[in-house]
Every structure is written in C-alpha cells, then in structure tokens.
mmCIF file of C-alpha atoms in Angstrom:
data_model
loop_
_atom_site.group_PDB
_atom_site.id
_atom_site.type_symbol
_atom_site.label_atom_id
_atom_site.label_comp_id
_atom_site.label_asym_id
_atom_site.label_seq_id
_atom_site.Cartn_x
_atom_site.Cartn_y
_atom_site.Cartn_z
ATOM 1 C CA MET A 347 21.960 -99.075 89.501
ATOM 2 C CA SER A 348 21.139 -97.716 86.006
ATOM 3 C CA VAL A 349 22.395 -94.689 84.154
ATOM 4 C CA GLY A 350 20.129 -92.080 82.703
ATOM 5 C CA GLY A 351 17.086 -94.603 82.762
ATOM 6 C CA ASP A 352 18.521 -97.253 80.637
ATOM 7 C CA PRO A 353 16.001 -100.070 80.347
ATOM 8 C CA ARG A 354 19.014 -102.355 80.223
ATOM 9 C CA PRO A 355 20.710 -101.651 83.480
ATOM 10 C CA ARG A 356 24.587 -101.130 83.522
ATOM 11 C CA ALA A 357 26.210 -101.628 86.703
ATOM 12 C CA VAL A 358 27.860 -98.722 88.259
ATOM 13 C CA VAL A 359 30.807 -99.716 90.678
ATOM 14 C CA PRO A 360 32.482 -97.793 93.210
ATOM 15 C CA TYR A 361 36.073 -97.166 92.300
ATOM 16 C CA GLY A 362 37.421 -94.073 94.063
ATOM 17 C CA THR A 363 39.219 -95.490 96.908
ATOM 18 C CA GLU A 364 42.057 -97.967 97.038
ATOM 19 C CA ALA A 365 39.690 -100.201 99.087
ATOM 20 C CA GLU A 366 36.755 -99.841 96.856
ATOM 21 C CA ARG A 367 38.964 -101.016 93.915
ATOM 22 C CA ARG A 368 40.395 -103.897 95.781
ATOM 23 C CA VAL A 369 36.620 -104.866 96.535
ATOM 24 C CA ALA A 370 35.583 -104.481 92.888
ATOM 25 C CA ALA A 371 38.568 -106.189 91.347
ATOM 26 C CA ALA A 372 37.072 -109.554 90.692
ATOM 27 C CA THR A 373 34.070 -108.316 88.969
ATOM 28 C CA VAL A 374 36.003 -105.954 86.902
ATOM 29 C CA ARG A 375 38.218 -108.736 85.837
ATOM 30 C CA ALA A 376 35.371 -111.179 84.746
ATOM 31 C CA HIS A 377 33.775 -108.491 83.025
ATOM 32 C CA LEU A 378 37.051 -107.869 80.915
ATOM 33 C CA VAL A 379 37.615 -111.286 80.310
ATOM 34 C CA GLY A 380 34.007 -111.809 79.176
ATOM 35 C CA GLY A 381 34.470 -109.434 76.543
ATOM 36 C CA GLY A 382 32.735 -106.316 78.443
ATOM 37 C CA LEU A 383 33.651 -102.737 77.878
ATOM 38 C CA LEU A 384 34.223 -100.340 80.919
ATOM 39 C CA ALA A 385 33.688 -96.590 81.675
ATOM 40 C CA TYR A 386 36.853 -95.388 83.834
ATOM 41 C CA PRO A 387 38.390 -92.593 85.504
ATOM 42 C CA THR A 388 41.629 -91.145 84.589
ATOM 43 C CA GLU A 389 43.468 -88.186 85.593
ATOM 44 C CA THR A 390 42.169 -86.162 82.674
ATOM 45 C CA VAL A 391 38.558 -87.138 82.021
ATOM 46 C CA TYR A 392 36.236 -90.451 81.905
ATOM 47 C CA GLY A 393 37.387 -92.907 79.470
ATOM 48 C CA LEU A 394 35.984 -95.871 77.605
ATOM 49 C CA GLY A 395 37.476 -98.955 76.726
ATOM 50 C CA GLY A 396 38.224 -102.708 76.935
ATOM 51 C CA LEU A 397 40.778 -105.314 76.335
ATOM 52 C CA LEU A 398 43.021 -105.573 73.429
ATOM 53 C CA SER A 399 40.960 -107.970 71.705
ATOM 54 C CA ASP A 400 39.110 -108.214 68.303
ATOM 55 C CA GLU A 401 35.919 -108.296 70.398
ATOM 56 C CA GLY A 402 36.543 -105.700 72.591
ATOM 57 C CA LEU A 403 37.834 -103.285 69.880
ATOM 58 C CA THR A 404 34.642 -104.238 67.646
ATOM 59 C CA SER A 405 32.533 -103.384 70.556
ATOM 60 C CA LEU A 406 34.051 -100.054 71.476
ATOM 61 C CA ALA A 407 33.889 -98.997 67.822
ATOM 62 C CA ALA A 408 30.197 -99.701 67.739
ATOM 63 C CA LEU A 409 29.858 -97.777 71.076
ATOM 64 C CA LYS A 410 31.642 -94.844 69.812
ATOM 65 C CA ALA A 411 30.111 -95.123 66.010
ATOM 66 C CA ARG A 412 33.333 -94.933 65.020
ATOM 67 C CA PRO A 413 35.171 -96.600 61.761
ATOM 68 C CA ARG A 414 37.152 -99.519 62.574
ATOM 69 C CA ASP A 415 40.033 -97.757 60.568
ATOM 70 C CA LYS A 416 40.105 -95.007 63.368
ATOM 71 C CA PRO A 417 42.123 -96.630 65.797
ATOM 72 C CA PHE A 418 41.904 -96.134 69.544
ATOM 73 C CA LEU A 419 45.020 -95.400 71.879
ATOM 74 C CA LEU A 420 46.336 -97.589 74.514
ATOM 75 C CA LEU A 421 46.741 -97.312 78.186
ATOM 76 C CA LEU A 422 49.871 -99.140 79.467
ATOM 77 C CA ARG A 423 51.054 -100.000 82.675
ATOM 78 C CA ASP A 424 54.821 -99.023 81.753
ATOM 79 C CA ARG A 425 57.012 -98.410 78.716
ATOM 80 C CA SER A 426 57.788 -102.252 78.676
ATOM 81 C CA GLU A 427 54.140 -103.157 77.494
ATOM 82 C CA ALA A 428 55.354 -100.875 74.238
ATOM 83 C CA GLY A 429 58.578 -102.955 73.413
ATOM 84 C CA ALA A 430 57.526 -103.624 70.010
ATOM 85 C CA LEU A 431 57.318 -100.240 68.880
ATOM 86 C CA SER A 432 59.818 -98.006 67.598
ATOM 87 C CA TRP A 433 61.075 -95.874 70.079
ATOM 88 C CA THR A 434 62.896 -92.707 68.855
ATOM 89 C CA PRO A 435 65.302 -90.412 71.207
ATOM 90 C CA ALA A 436 62.482 -87.901 71.117
ATOM 91 C CA ALA A 437 59.847 -90.249 72.146
ATOM 92 C CA GLU A 438 62.375 -91.627 74.844
ATOM 93 C CA LEU A 439 62.814 -88.113 76.182
ATOM 94 C CA LEU A 440 59.022 -87.343 76.282
ATOM 95 C CA ALA A 441 58.010 -90.319 78.186
ATOM 96 C CA ASP A 442 60.952 -89.685 80.505
ATOM 97 C CA SER A 443 60.045 -86.175 81.019
ATOM 98 C CA PHE A 444 56.085 -86.837 81.241
ATOM 99 C CA TRP A 445 55.010 -90.135 82.052
ATOM 100 C CA PRO A 446 53.043 -91.105 83.937
ATOM 101 C CA GLY A 447 51.098 -88.093 82.750
ATOM 102 C CA PRO A 448 48.570 -86.714 80.120
ATOM 103 C CA LEU A 449 50.821 -87.072 77.204
ATOM 104 C CA THR A 450 50.126 -89.649 74.377
ATOM 105 C CA LEU A 451 52.686 -90.563 72.047
ATOM 106 C CA ILE A 452 52.571 -92.036 68.269
ATOM 107 C CA LEU A 453 54.991 -94.664 67.925
ATOM 108 C CA ASP A 454 55.625 -96.841 64.686
ATOM 109 C CA ASP A 455 54.775 -100.581 64.778
ATOM 110 C CA PRO A 456 56.570 -101.898 62.248
ATOM 111 C CA GLU A 457 56.020 -105.760 62.800
ATOM 112 C CA GLY A 458 52.331 -105.270 63.331
ATOM 113 C CA ALA A 459 52.470 -106.227 66.821
ATOM 114 C CA PHE A 460 49.146 -104.768 67.740
ATOM 115 C CA PRO A 461 45.788 -105.522 66.323
ATOM 116 C CA ALA A 462 44.089 -103.159 63.541
ATOM 117 C CA GLY A 463 41.947 -101.556 65.820
ATOM 118 C CA ALA A 464 44.760 -99.789 67.609
ATOM 119 C CA ARG A 465 47.211 -99.565 64.675
ATOM 120 C CA ALA A 466 46.486 -96.767 62.052
ATOM 121 C CA ASP A 467 46.901 -97.770 58.402
ATOM 122 C CA ASP A 468 50.182 -95.863 58.185
ATOM 123 C CA GLY A 469 51.243 -98.279 60.998
ATOM 124 C CA GLY A 470 51.005 -95.731 63.906
ATOM 125 C CA VAL A 471 50.023 -96.853 67.825
ATOM 126 C CA ALA A 472 48.951 -94.184 70.091
ATOM 127 C CA ILE A 473 49.900 -94.914 74.031
ATOM 128 C CA ARG A 474 50.017 -93.237 77.187
ATOM 129 C CA VAL A 475 51.011 -94.233 80.891
ATOM 130 C CA SER A 476 48.496 -92.951 83.203
ATOM 131 C CA PRO A 477 49.386 -91.541 86.869
ATOM 132 C CA HIS A 478 45.815 -92.089 88.232
ATOM 133 C CA PRO A 479 45.952 -94.546 90.698
ATOM 134 C CA ALA A 480 42.223 -96.033 89.486
ATOM 135 C CA VAL A 481 44.110 -96.686 85.938
ATOM 136 C CA ARG A 482 47.013 -98.205 87.718
ATOM 137 C CA ASP A 483 44.794 -100.633 89.643
ATOM 138 C CA LEU A 484 42.669 -101.454 86.501
ATOM 139 C CA LEU A 485 45.569 -102.067 84.503
ATOM 140 C CA GLU A 486 46.891 -104.567 87.079
ATOM 141 C CA VAL A 487 43.620 -106.239 86.862
ATOM 142 C CA ALA A 488 43.605 -106.400 83.258
ATOM 143 C CA GLY A 489 46.817 -107.547 83.141
ATOM 144 C CA GLY A 490 47.847 -105.647 80.122
ATOM 145 C CA PRO A 491 47.274 -102.711 77.968
ATOM 146 C CA LEU A 492 43.413 -101.403 77.877
ATOM 147 C CA THR A 493 41.970 -99.466 74.842
ATOM 148 C CA SER A 494 41.023 -96.043 75.796
ATOM 149 C CA THR A 495 38.759 -93.170 74.111
ATOM 150 C CA SER A 496 36.927 -90.309 75.641
ATOM 151 C CA ALA A 497 33.540 -91.093 77.155
ATOM 152 C CA ASN A 498 31.618 -88.527 75.239
ATOM 153 C CA ARG A 499 29.964 -87.914 72.168
ATOM 154 C CA PRO A 500 32.158 -86.408 69.429
ATOM 155 C CA GLY A 501 32.253 -82.714 69.713
ATOM 156 C CA GLU A 502 30.394 -82.609 73.347
ATOM 157 C CA ARG A 503 32.213 -81.808 76.875
ATOM 158 C CA PRO A 504 34.283 -84.420 78.012
ATOM 159 C CA ALA A 505 32.750 -86.484 80.810
ATOM 160 C CA ARG A 506 33.883 -85.786 84.135
ATOM 161 C CA SER A 507 31.366 -87.713 86.244
ATOM 162 C CA VAL A 508 28.921 -90.707 85.852
ATOM 163 C CA GLU A 509 25.987 -88.293 85.306
ATOM 164 C CA ASP A 510 28.103 -87.209 82.011
ATOM 165 C CA LEU A 511 27.708 -90.554 80.790
ATOM 166 C CA SER A 512 24.034 -90.668 80.180
ATOM 167 C CA TRP A 513 24.306 -90.776 76.622
ATOM 168 C CA LEU A 514 25.666 -94.170 76.840
ATOM 169 C CA ALA A 515 22.127 -95.358 77.792
ATOM 170 C CA GLU A 516 21.020 -94.911 74.366
ATOM 171 C CA SER A 517 23.753 -97.516 73.008
ATOM 172 C CA ARG A 518 23.020 -100.989 71.957
ATOM 173 C CA ALA A 519 26.842 -101.909 71.980
ATOM 174 C CA GLY A 520 26.467 -104.420 74.561
ATOM 175 C CA GLU A 521 27.111 -104.661 78.423
ATOM 176 C CA LEU A 522 29.109 -101.605 80.204
ATOM 177 C CA LEU A 523 30.624 -101.597 83.462
ATOM 178 C CA VAL A 524 30.805 -97.996 84.628
ATOM 179 C CA LEU A 525 33.412 -97.322 87.573
ATOM 180 C CA ASP A 526 32.815 -94.611 89.628
ATOM 181 C CA ALA A 527 35.362 -92.314 91.191
ATOM 182 C CA GLY A 528 33.100 -89.382 91.625
ATOM 183 C CA ARG A 529 33.284 -86.054 89.830
ATOM 184 C CA LEU A 530 36.924 -85.391 88.319
ATOM 185 C CA PRO A 531 38.629 -82.185 88.694
ATOM 186 C CA GLU A 532 38.793 -79.667 85.537
ATOM 187 C CA ALA A 533 41.559 -80.617 83.250
ATOM 188 C CA HIS A 534 42.327 -80.600 79.648
ATOM 189 C CA PRO A 535 42.671 -84.057 77.577
ATOM 190 C CA SER A 536 46.021 -85.321 76.983
ATOM 191 C CA THR A 537 48.561 -83.709 74.818
ATOM 192 C CA ILE A 538 49.295 -85.705 71.679
ATOM 193 C CA VAL A 539 52.791 -85.792 70.008
ATOM 194 C CA ASP A 540 53.658 -87.928 66.812
ATOM 195 C CA CYS A 541 57.189 -89.122 67.677
ATOM 196 C CA ARG A 542 57.799 -90.885 64.168
ATOM 197 C CA GLY A 543 60.176 -88.891 62.585
ATOM 198 C CA ARG A 544 60.481 -85.332 63.484
ATOM 199 C CA PRO A 545 58.168 -84.879 66.770
ATOM 200 C CA ARG A 546 54.839 -83.164 65.758
ATOM 201 C CA LEU A 547 52.042 -82.055 68.073
ATOM 202 C CA ILE A 548 49.003 -83.578 67.056
ATOM 203 C CA ARG A 549 46.640 -82.202 69.891
ATOM 204 C CA PRO A 550 47.150 -79.450 72.147
ATOM 205 C CA GLY A 551 46.036 -80.630 76.021
ATOM 206 C CA ALA A 552 47.157 -81.020 79.532
ATOM 207 C CA ILE A 553 50.817 -80.693 79.033
ATOM 208 C CA GLU A 554 51.527 -77.202 77.083
ATOM 209 C CA GLU A 555 53.504 -76.905 73.801
ATOM 210 C CA GLY A 556 55.973 -75.060 75.385
ATOM 211 C CA ARG A 557 57.014 -78.080 77.945
ATOM 212 C CA ILE A 558 56.805 -80.205 75.064
ATOM 213 C CA ARG A 559 59.383 -77.912 73.202
ATOM 214 C CA SER A 560 61.501 -77.471 76.026
ATOM 215 C CA ALA A 561 61.655 -80.976 76.662
ATOM 216 C CA LEU A 562 62.887 -81.504 73.274
ATOM 217 C CA ALA A 563 65.127 -78.802 72.740
ATOM 218 C CA ASP A 564 68.409 -80.724 72.800
ATOM 219 C CA ILE A 565 67.486 -83.092 69.982
ATOM 220 C CA ASP A 566 64.851 -81.040 68.234
ATOM 221 C CA GLY A 567 66.344 -77.941 67.239
ATOM 222 C CA ASP A 568 67.301 -77.879 63.322
ATOM 223 C CA TYR A 569 66.884 -81.542 62.807
ATOM 224 C CA ASP A 570 64.717 -84.657 63.098
ATOM 225 C CA ALA A 571 64.990 -87.170 65.884
ATOM 226 C CA ARG A 572 67.067 -89.817 64.678
ATOM 227 C CA ALA A 573 65.478 -93.300 64.542
ATOM 228 C CA GLY A 574 68.392 -94.799 63.375
ATOM 229 C CA SER A 575 68.374 -94.650 59.394
ATOM 230 C CA GLY A 576 70.941 -92.784 57.383
ATOM 231 C CA ARG A 577 67.999 -90.783 55.669
ATOM 232 C CA ASP A 578 67.012 -89.471 58.919
ATOM 233 C CA GLU A 579 70.424 -88.084 59.573
ATOM 234 C CA GLU A 580 70.980 -86.980 56.047
ATOM 235 C CA ARG A 581 67.787 -84.850 56.087
ATOM 236 C CA ALA A 582 68.476 -83.572 59.478
ATOM 237 C CA GLY A 583 71.704 -82.142 58.639
ATOM 238 C CA THR A 584 73.542 -83.462 61.755
ATOM 239 C CA THR A 585 77.000 -84.953 61.579
ATOM 240 C CA PHE A 586 77.584 -85.622 65.281
ATOM 241 C CA ASN A 587 75.671 -86.477 68.468
ATOM 242 C CA LEU A 588 77.425 -85.829 71.656
ATOM 243 C CA LEU A 589 76.181 -87.176 75.003
ATOM 244 C CA PHE A 590 77.430 -86.413 78.416
ATOM 245 C CA VAL A 591 76.912 -88.884 81.369
ATOM 246 C CA CYS A 592 76.916 -88.355 85.189
ATOM 247 C CA THR A 593 74.469 -89.715 87.966
ATOM 248 C CA GLY A 594 71.689 -87.528 88.690
ATOM 249 C CA ASN A 595 72.003 -85.414 85.334
ATOM 250 C CA THR A 596 71.501 -82.131 87.569
ATOM 251 C CA CYS A 597 75.010 -80.970 88.309
ATOM 252 C CA ARG A 598 77.887 -82.074 86.170
ATOM 253 C CA SER A 599 76.477 -83.280 82.915
ATOM 254 C CA PRO A 600 73.935 -80.398 82.340
ATOM 255 C CA MET A 601 76.752 -78.038 82.989
ATOM 256 C CA ALA A 602 79.123 -80.083 80.493
ATOM 257 C CA GLU A 603 76.097 -79.761 78.012
ATOM 258 C CA GLY A 604 75.906 -76.217 78.505
ATOM 259 C CA VAL A 605 79.458 -75.501 78.476
ATOM 260 C CA THR A 606 79.432 -77.600 75.001
ATOM 261 C CA ARG A 607 76.808 -75.620 73.267
ATOM 262 C CA ALA A 608 78.479 -72.129 74.257
ATOM 263 C CA LEU A 609 81.947 -73.268 73.002
ATOM 264 C CA LEU A 610 80.127 -74.870 69.749
ATOM 265 C CA ALA A 611 78.352 -71.561 69.091
ATOM 266 C CA GLU A 612 81.594 -69.545 69.706
ATOM 267 C CA ARG A 613 83.202 -71.809 66.883
ATOM 268 C CA GLY A 614 80.191 -71.981 64.540
ATOM 269 C CA TRP A 615 80.155 -75.574 64.734
ATOM 270 C CA GLY A 616 76.272 -75.664 63.833
ATOM 271 C CA PRO A 617 75.804 -79.480 62.765
ATOM 272 C CA VAL A 618 76.564 -81.078 66.224
ATOM 273 C CA ALA A 619 73.703 -82.390 68.860
ATOM 274 C CA VAL A 620 74.559 -82.321 72.411
ATOM 275 C CA THR A 621 72.446 -83.479 75.287
ATOM 276 C CA SER A 622 73.053 -85.233 78.761
ATOM 277 C CA ALA A 623 71.574 -87.739 80.931
ATOM 278 C CA GLY A 624 72.055 -89.564 84.106
ATOM 279 C CA VAL A 625 72.564 -93.145 85.272
ATOM 280 C CA ALA A 626 70.300 -92.625 88.249
ATOM 281 C CA ALA A 627 68.058 -89.561 87.139
ATOM 282 C CA ALA A 628 65.177 -88.288 89.378
ATOM 283 C CA VAL A 629 63.565 -87.917 85.922
ATOM 284 C CA GLY A 630 62.009 -84.210 85.415
ATOM 285 C CA ALA A 631 64.257 -82.560 87.973
ATOM 286 C CA PRO A 632 65.692 -79.467 87.365
ATOM 287 C CA ALA A 633 69.231 -78.432 87.463
ATOM 288 C CA SER A 634 70.692 -78.125 90.881
ATOM 289 C CA ALA A 635 70.483 -74.467 92.487
ATOM 290 C CA GLY A 636 74.504 -74.440 92.760
ATOM 291 C CA ALA A 637 74.448 -75.455 89.019
ATOM 292 C CA LEU A 638 72.115 -72.983 87.924
ATOM 293 C CA ARG A 639 73.851 -69.928 89.689
ATOM 294 C CA VAL A 640 77.578 -71.011 88.598
ATOM 295 C CA ALA A 641 76.497 -71.390 85.206
ATOM 296 C CA ALA A 642 74.312 -68.357 84.915
ATOM 297 C CA GLY A 643 77.212 -66.302 86.071
ATOM 298 C CA GLN A 644 79.258 -67.390 82.922
ATOM 299 C CA GLY A 645 76.160 -66.741 80.708
ATOM 300 C CA ILE A 646 74.826 -70.333 80.551
ATOM 301 C CA ASP A 647 71.036 -70.583 81.087
ATOM 302 C CA LEU A 648 70.231 -74.160 82.505
ATOM 303 C CA ALA A 649 66.668 -73.037 84.030
ATOM 304 C CA ASP A 650 65.064 -75.263 81.202
ATOM 305 C CA HIS A 651 67.041 -78.290 82.058
ATOM 306 C CA ARG A 652 65.126 -81.357 83.171
ATOM 307 C CA ALA A 653 66.770 -84.489 84.102
ATOM 308 C CA ARG A 654 66.826 -87.573 81.674
ATOM 309 C CA GLN A 655 67.755 -91.246 82.483
ATOM 310 C CA LEU A 656 70.134 -92.788 80.579
ATOM 311 C CA SER A 657 68.775 -95.468 78.147
ATOM 312 C CA ARG A 658 70.018 -97.854 75.577
ATOM 313 C CA GLU A 659 68.352 -95.854 72.954
ATOM 314 C CA ARG A 660 70.161 -92.697 74.085
ATOM 315 C CA VAL A 661 73.482 -94.539 73.862
ATOM 316 C CA HIS A 662 72.538 -95.698 70.536
ATOM 317 C CA TRP A 663 72.168 -92.238 69.271
ATOM 318 C CA ALA A 664 75.190 -90.740 70.482
ATOM 319 C CA ASP A 665 78.572 -90.841 68.235
ATOM 320 C CA LEU A 666 80.405 -89.925 71.363
ATOM 321 C CA ILE A 667 79.318 -90.487 75.051
ATOM 322 C CA LEU A 668 81.769 -88.436 77.610
ATOM 323 C CA ALA A 669 81.140 -89.691 81.225
ATOM 324 C CA MET A 670 82.080 -87.919 84.479
ATOM 325 C CA GLY A 671 83.276 -91.134 86.338
ATOM 326 C CA PRO A 672 84.619 -94.768 85.628
ATOM 327 C CA ALA A 673 81.074 -95.906 87.181
ATOM 328 C CA HIS A 674 79.345 -94.266 84.418
ATOM 329 C CA VAL A 675 81.470 -95.716 81.784
ATOM 330 C CA GLU A 676 80.519 -99.021 82.896
ATOM 331 C CA ALA A 677 76.981 -98.217 82.933
ATOM 332 C CA VAL A 678 77.158 -96.978 79.071
ATOM 333 C CA HIS A 679 79.011 -100.139 78.392
ATOM 334 C CA HIS A 680 76.073 -102.183 79.664
ATOM 335 C CA LEU A 681 73.731 -100.435 77.303
ATOM 336 C CA GLY A 682 76.043 -100.997 74.200
ATOM 337 C CA GLY A 683 77.945 -98.060 74.469
ATOM 338 C CA GLY A 684 81.330 -99.983 73.327
ATOM 339 C CA ASP A 685 84.299 -97.570 72.169
ATOM 340 C CA ARG A 686 82.102 -94.949 71.979
ATOM 341 C CA VAL A 687 82.102 -94.121 75.737
ATOM 342 C CA ASP A 688 85.343 -92.571 77.214
ATOM 343 C CA LEU A 689 86.145 -90.695 80.617
ATOM 344 C CA LEU A 690 85.860 -86.988 79.716
ATOM 345 C CA THR A 691 89.338 -86.388 81.310
ATOM 346 C CA SER A 692 90.700 -89.179 79.613
ATOM 347 C CA PHE A 693 89.392 -87.985 76.083
ATOM 348 C CA ALA A 694 90.276 -84.593 76.727
ATOM 349 C CA SER A 695 93.625 -85.584 77.479
ATOM 350 C CA GLU A 696 94.258 -88.160 74.898
ATOM 351 C CA GLY A 697 94.572 -90.688 77.902
ATOM 352 C CA ALA A 698 97.091 -88.925 79.752
ATOM 353 C CA GLU A 699 94.950 -88.116 82.582
ATOM 354 C CA GLU A 700 92.268 -90.621 84.049
ATOM 355 C CA ARG A 701 90.073 -89.100 87.015
ATOM 356 C CA ALA A 702 86.471 -88.527 87.421
ATOM 357 C CA ILE A 703 84.976 -85.103 87.870
ATOM 358 C CA GLN A 704 84.007 -83.951 91.188
ATOM 359 C CA ASP A 705 80.569 -83.937 91.559
ATOM 360 C CA PRO A 706 79.672 -80.807 93.588
ATOM 361 C CA PHE A 707 76.203 -81.574 94.549
ATOM 362 C CA GLY A 708 75.067 -80.396 98.068
ATOM 363 C CA GLY A 709 78.086 -78.476 98.073
ATOM 364 C CA SER A 710 78.973 -74.771 98.143
ATOM 365 C CA ASP A 711 78.885 -72.145 95.412
ATOM 366 C CA ALA A 712 82.909 -72.651 95.270
ATOM 367 C CA ALA A 713 82.642 -76.292 94.916
ATOM 368 C CA TYR A 714 80.439 -75.964 91.715
ATOM 369 C CA GLU A 715 82.786 -73.098 90.434
ATOM 370 C CA GLU A 716 85.863 -75.636 90.649
ATOM 371 C CA THR A 717 83.872 -78.343 88.909
ATOM 372 C CA TYR A 718 82.555 -75.832 85.885
ATOM 373 C CA LEU A 719 86.165 -74.603 85.292
ATOM 374 C CA THR A 720 87.380 -78.323 85.231
ATOM 375 C CA LEU A 721 84.541 -78.952 82.911
ATOM 376 C CA ARG A 722 85.240 -75.912 80.812
ATOM 377 C CA ARG A 723 89.021 -76.756 80.359
ATOM 378 C CA ALA A 724 88.561 -80.575 79.628
ATOM 379 C CA ILE A 725 85.809 -79.628 77.115
ATOM 380 C CA GLU A 726 87.809 -77.104 75.336
ATOM 381 C CA ASN A 727 90.490 -79.898 74.987
ATOM 382 C CA ALA A 728 87.910 -82.614 73.656
ATOM 383 C CA LEU A 729 86.524 -80.095 70.887
ATOM 384 C CA GLU A 730 90.319 -79.570 69.703
ATOM 385 C CA ARG A 731 90.540 -83.342 69.472
ATOM 386 C CA LEU A 732 87.247 -83.359 67.539
ATOM 387 C CA ALA A 733 88.179 -80.207 65.295
ATOM 388 C CA PRO A 734 89.110 -82.357 62.355
ATOM 389 C CA ILE A 735 85.675 -84.028 62.084
ATOM 390 C CA LEU A 736 83.377 -80.818 63.372
ATOM 391 C CA ALA A 737 85.106 -77.810 62.262
ATOM 392 C CA PRO A 738 83.356 -76.349 59.094
#
C-alpha cells in the first residue's frame, strides 16, 4: 500500500490492536534492525523514528531536513534505560508524577553515554515514557530506546492519521514503515521541561504548566532543584532539606509535611525545604479524604498533594529523614539513608520514645484527628531540636 501516491511504495502495517501488533512484530523488528525508519502512533500524535544508531539518526535527520546538531528525543520503556543520565530531584519527582505520559524531560548526559544525534551540544538528552500501548509494544520489539520526532513538516499541523503523512511521499530518505493505528484523537504534544539546574518549561503541551508547578512546589519554591553540588545549594540559598516517609504518601507523611510548613512559617525559618514520600506509593494519588478534611480544619491545604515514591535520589537529597514506622526506616537504610534517618517519635523525644505513628488510612475522622495531633506534637519537638541549626 502506498502513501500519497509515492512511486516508491512504503508499507503501511495495521498496528491499532494487540493482535495486529503481534502479527507485525517480526516485520517491524527486521525493518528496524535493517536501519529502517518508522512512522508510529503515540498518545499525542504520529511520530517518526528508529533505533538509536548512527545510521538511524542520519536517516531521520535527512527525512526531517534537520541539522545533525539538533537532537531528537528518545522514547524509553522505563526510567532504567536512562540510568546514565543525571537525575535531579525535580526530574525524579516529575517522572513519578507524570510518567508514563506526555511529558518530555531534558537531563544531562555527563559521560556522553548517548550518541550525538540524541544529545545536544550542551549535553542535554530529551526522554519520555509513553503510555500508548502501541509504543509500549514497539519498544519491546525494538529492545531499547527509539528516536522520536513529530511526523509533520516544521510549522504544519501534527499528523493524526496515515493520510496526514502524505508529505513523506516526497522524501528520498530511504524506506519507511508506517504503523497505522487509525486516526488519533485531538491532543496537545508533550510538555517539555528542562530539569538541569532549576526546572524550566521549554514547551507547553498536554500537561498544563500549573500541574508542573504544583508537582514541583515542594522543591521548586525559592531555590534550584539540588543536583548534588555545593554551588547549586549556595545559589539556592537552602540550608536544610527535610523528608518525611510513610507507606502510601497519602495520609501521615503529607500531613507531617503540611504541619511542618505551617510551623516553619510561624517561626520564620525560610531556608528549609520539606517534602514527603512513600515506600509503596500509588504515584500521583491525592491525599486521602480524611487527611484532607482534618488538615483543612487546621488551616492546612493538602488539595494539591500527589503521592511520590521514595527513591535513592530523594534519600540523597535529604539532610534529615523522619519516618513514621520502623519498616520505613529500614526502607530508607536500603536506599543509602545511613545515619540521616530516624523514627519521627524517636527523633522528637531524643530517643526516649520509639513507636510508630498510627496509620489512620481507612479509619474515621477521629482516627485522622488523633494522628494529626500526634504528628504536630512530635514535629514541634523535632523543630526544637533543630532550632540551633535552623533558626535565623
């Protein structure tokens, strides 16, 4: 089947259903290994790409009439395929909040692990994890990252169907395999955020800027996302980073985070960063209804909270990690927390009391109220211990 009357027919392969993708798998794999390019559906628009190789990058640049020094973004199966990149806390948080999804992150490639066609002159590499089932299956067939760029001419409307790809008939960039999943629904392209240093919105898109700012609120207030260098910290003006940890990051640790922010504001202790995470978080879940109601009754708004997963990067970021129970302390130890982690009750009482903070999840508002009051008392005592280093 030809596209747009191309005298050199390009194959169009049905790729909209799981069964169609299974049938096409061997053909797609052989095409990619042979250096061929694909037009394929994503959750936003049709894209163009191929394997991360010099041959594939050269062909893709020719197809898009794009200078080789302007890199292509990469689609990944998961975050592990970008392990060589420098993950800042902001990047970690955004990936936890919006991946898989229409969010492209730009990270630094300090070791030059990715080829020039995917890496900018300043070392940046753009990556995304797509939720589209066709992309997931395609990446499994490819066995690794694929390059990606929108399948339209610069300045023209995004391609949402095979019919929109007719301009490719004019290309002389070699064979192209078109994976047809039908017409895609109207959607914005992916949002692009540069996470090197202070997070910066590069291109608005499917994820609104307000959601990005909300997700970053706990680490992107008046300072840069910390990347492990003293210069970053000095420029940011922060002196102390505090992390609360519970199980799901929807009840205890969000309330602890909210209480701490309120108490810090009362004291005027500005240069302190506070966040929370869960050892088994349903990433992106809101605070529980009980936590929302009880906190709101105390003047603390948790409406914008979204659950975050505890990670090695978050543990590394924190100067002090206060956990709700012994299992959470152990989880932090496994991620390199060392002597920076303690039970909240133990730290607050200088070792006189060692008990877990009651988990109110699924309980009554009275249970949430009791947990809230326990948290507040413990945090007030913890801040008294920290006063010598945190008070202005």
